[in-house]
Tab-separated table of C-alpha atoms in Angstrom:
chain	number	residue	atom	x	y	z
A	8	GLN	CA	16.914	25.345	11.361
A	9	ARG	CA	12.616	25.990	10.986
A	10	CYS	CA	12.131	21.824	12.682
A	11	GLY	CA	13.002	18.966	14.975
A	12	ASN	CA	13.954	16.312	12.059
A	13	THR	CA	18.207	16.370	10.284
A	14	LYS	CA	19.189	17.984	7.522
A	15	ALA	CA	19.871	14.281	6.128
A	16	PHE	CA	15.657	13.329	6.811
A	17	LEU	CA	14.380	16.697	5.477
A	18	GLN	CA	17.378	15.692	1.809
A	19	GLN	CA	15.153	13.084	1.465
A	20	LEU	CA	11.732	14.456	0.552
A	21	SER	CA	10.827	15.706	-2.365
A	22	ASP	CA	11.630	18.725	-3.868
A	23	GLY	CA	6.465	18.566	-3.252
A	24	LYS	CA	7.114	17.197	0.460
A	25	LEU	CA	9.207	20.537	1.168
A	26	ALA	CA	6.262	22.541	-0.894
A	27	GLU	CA	4.051	20.648	1.503
A	28	HIS	CA	4.608	21.486	5.051
A	29	VAL	CA	6.411	24.793	3.764
A	30	LEU	CA	2.479	25.800	3.685
A	31	LEU	CA	1.384	23.732	6.947
A	32	TYR	CA	4.623	25.809	9.115
A	33	GLN	CA	3.076	29.471	7.518
A	34	TRP	CA	-0.341	28.106	8.508
A	35	LEU	CA	0.733	27.344	11.408
A	36	VAL	CA	2.451	30.754	12.595
A	37	GLU	CA	0.153	32.573	10.778
A	38	ALA	CA	-3.197	30.983	12.572
A	39	ARG	CA	-1.419	31.559	15.671
A	40	ILE	CA	-1.760	28.234	16.678
A	41	ARG	CA	2.944	27.860	17.183
A	42	THR	CA	5.378	30.380	17.239
A	43	ARG	CA	8.191	29.725	14.893
A	44	ALA	CA	10.631	28.848	18.209
A	45	GLU	CA	7.556	26.017	18.909
A	46	LEU	CA	7.868	25.223	15.886
A	47	ALA	CA	11.586	24.749	15.103
A	48	GLN	CA	12.020	22.168	18.354
A	49	MET	CA	8.808	20.535	16.440
A	50	THR	CA	9.377	17.521	14.042
A	51	LEU	CA	6.977	17.750	10.941
A	52	GLU	CA	5.333	14.761	11.678
A	53	GLU	CA	4.426	16.580	15.364
A	54	HIS	CA	4.019	20.071	12.867
A	55	ARG	CA	0.722	16.680	10.791
A	56	ASN	CA	-0.201	15.748	14.639
A	57	THR	CA	-0.892	20.361	15.806
A	58	ALA	CA	-2.741	20.440	12.894
A	59	ILE	CA	-4.453	17.910	13.047
A	60	VAL	CA	-5.996	18.530	16.342
A	61	GLU	CA	-6.685	21.540	15.821
A	62	THR	CA	-9.031	20.661	12.053
A	63	MET	CA	-10.920	18.168	14.796
A	64	MET	CA	-11.437	20.400	17.786
A	65	HIS	CA	-12.299	23.913	15.197
A	66	GLN	CA	-14.675	20.844	12.980
A	67	PRO	CA	-15.917	17.914	15.599
A	68	LYS	CA	-19.246	16.491	14.173
A	69	LYS	CA	-17.687	17.038	10.356
A	70	TYR	CA	-13.770	15.881	11.857
A	71	SER	CA	-14.879	13.044	14.628
A	72	ASP	CA	-12.725	9.859	13.879
A	73	ILE	CA	-9.075	11.516	14.430
A	74	SER	CA	-8.079	8.358	10.547
A	75	GLN	CA	-10.104	10.582	8.851
A	76	LEU	CA	-7.875	13.594	9.528
A	77	GLN	CA	-3.753	11.351	9.376
A	78	ARG	CA	-4.452	9.492	5.935
A	79	LEU	CA	-4.557	12.845	4.383
A	80	THR	CA	-1.382	14.100	2.750
A	81	THR	CA	0.459	16.841	3.789
A	82	TRP	CA	-1.092	19.379	1.257
A	83	GLU	CA	-4.021	17.548	1.564
A	84	LEU	CA	-4.849	18.836	5.158
A	85	THR	CA	-2.958	21.991	5.042
A	86	ALA	CA	-6.633	22.840	2.694
A	87	VAL	CA	-8.607	21.369	5.076
A	88	ALA	CA	-6.788	23.626	7.806
A	89	HIS	CA	-8.264	26.490	6.304
A	90	GLN	CA	-11.373	25.741	5.053
A	91	TRP	CA	-12.148	26.036	8.599
A	92	TRP	CA	-9.607	28.720	9.307
A	93	LEU	CA	-10.093	31.052	6.505
A	94	PRO	CA	-13.471	32.548	7.443
A	95	GLN	CA	-12.525	33.036	11.579
A	96	ARG	CA	-9.698	34.888	10.297
A	97	TYR	CA	-11.595	37.540	7.803
A	98	GLN	CA	-14.507	36.586	9.827
A	99	PRO	CA	-14.778	40.900	10.074
A	100	LEU	CA	-13.504	41.434	6.924
A	101	ILE	CA	-16.441	38.560	4.926
A	102	GLN	CA	-19.028	40.843	7.157
A	103	ALA	CA	-17.955	44.063	6.002
A	104	MET	CA	-17.974	43.468	2.624
A	105	THR	CA	-21.361	41.406	3.256
A	106	ASN	CA	-22.940	44.909	4.523
A	107	VAL	CA	-21.471	46.721	1.696
A	108	ASN	CA	-23.849	44.149	-0.532
A	109	SER	CA	-26.360	44.733	1.592
A	110	VAL	CA	-26.863	48.844	0.874
A	111	ASP	CA	-25.274	48.798	-2.844
A	112	ASP	CA	-29.197	46.741	-3.167
A	113	ASN	CA	-30.529	48.576	-0.588
A	114	LYS	CA	-29.750	51.412	-2.717
A	115	ALA	CA	-30.389	49.851	-6.311
A	116	SER	CA	-34.051	49.060	-5.511
A	117	SER	CA	-35.033	52.665	-3.647
A	118	SER	CA	-33.756	54.021	-6.914
């Protein structure tokens, strides 16, 4: 099992709600915020709370009021978390691509 909720609780959730939580779970693992073993001991609500805390730490100016994030659906919360994490995660690739574009622009202007 991948969370601390009971099987009966999980079976009551719609496919859409389960999918939202799977995406959040995957993000928590991929972002190395929690391990699979840690997440297995946590409820889905604790997964959400972890994402909320991480987002507030990384975006304090944008999300200074915890209730802003608590009101979001799990889908919206996962999207918000990706907004700050993806650029951070792929910064080396983004920088390399920016450098390639700059070199191409310089070659084109000197021709």
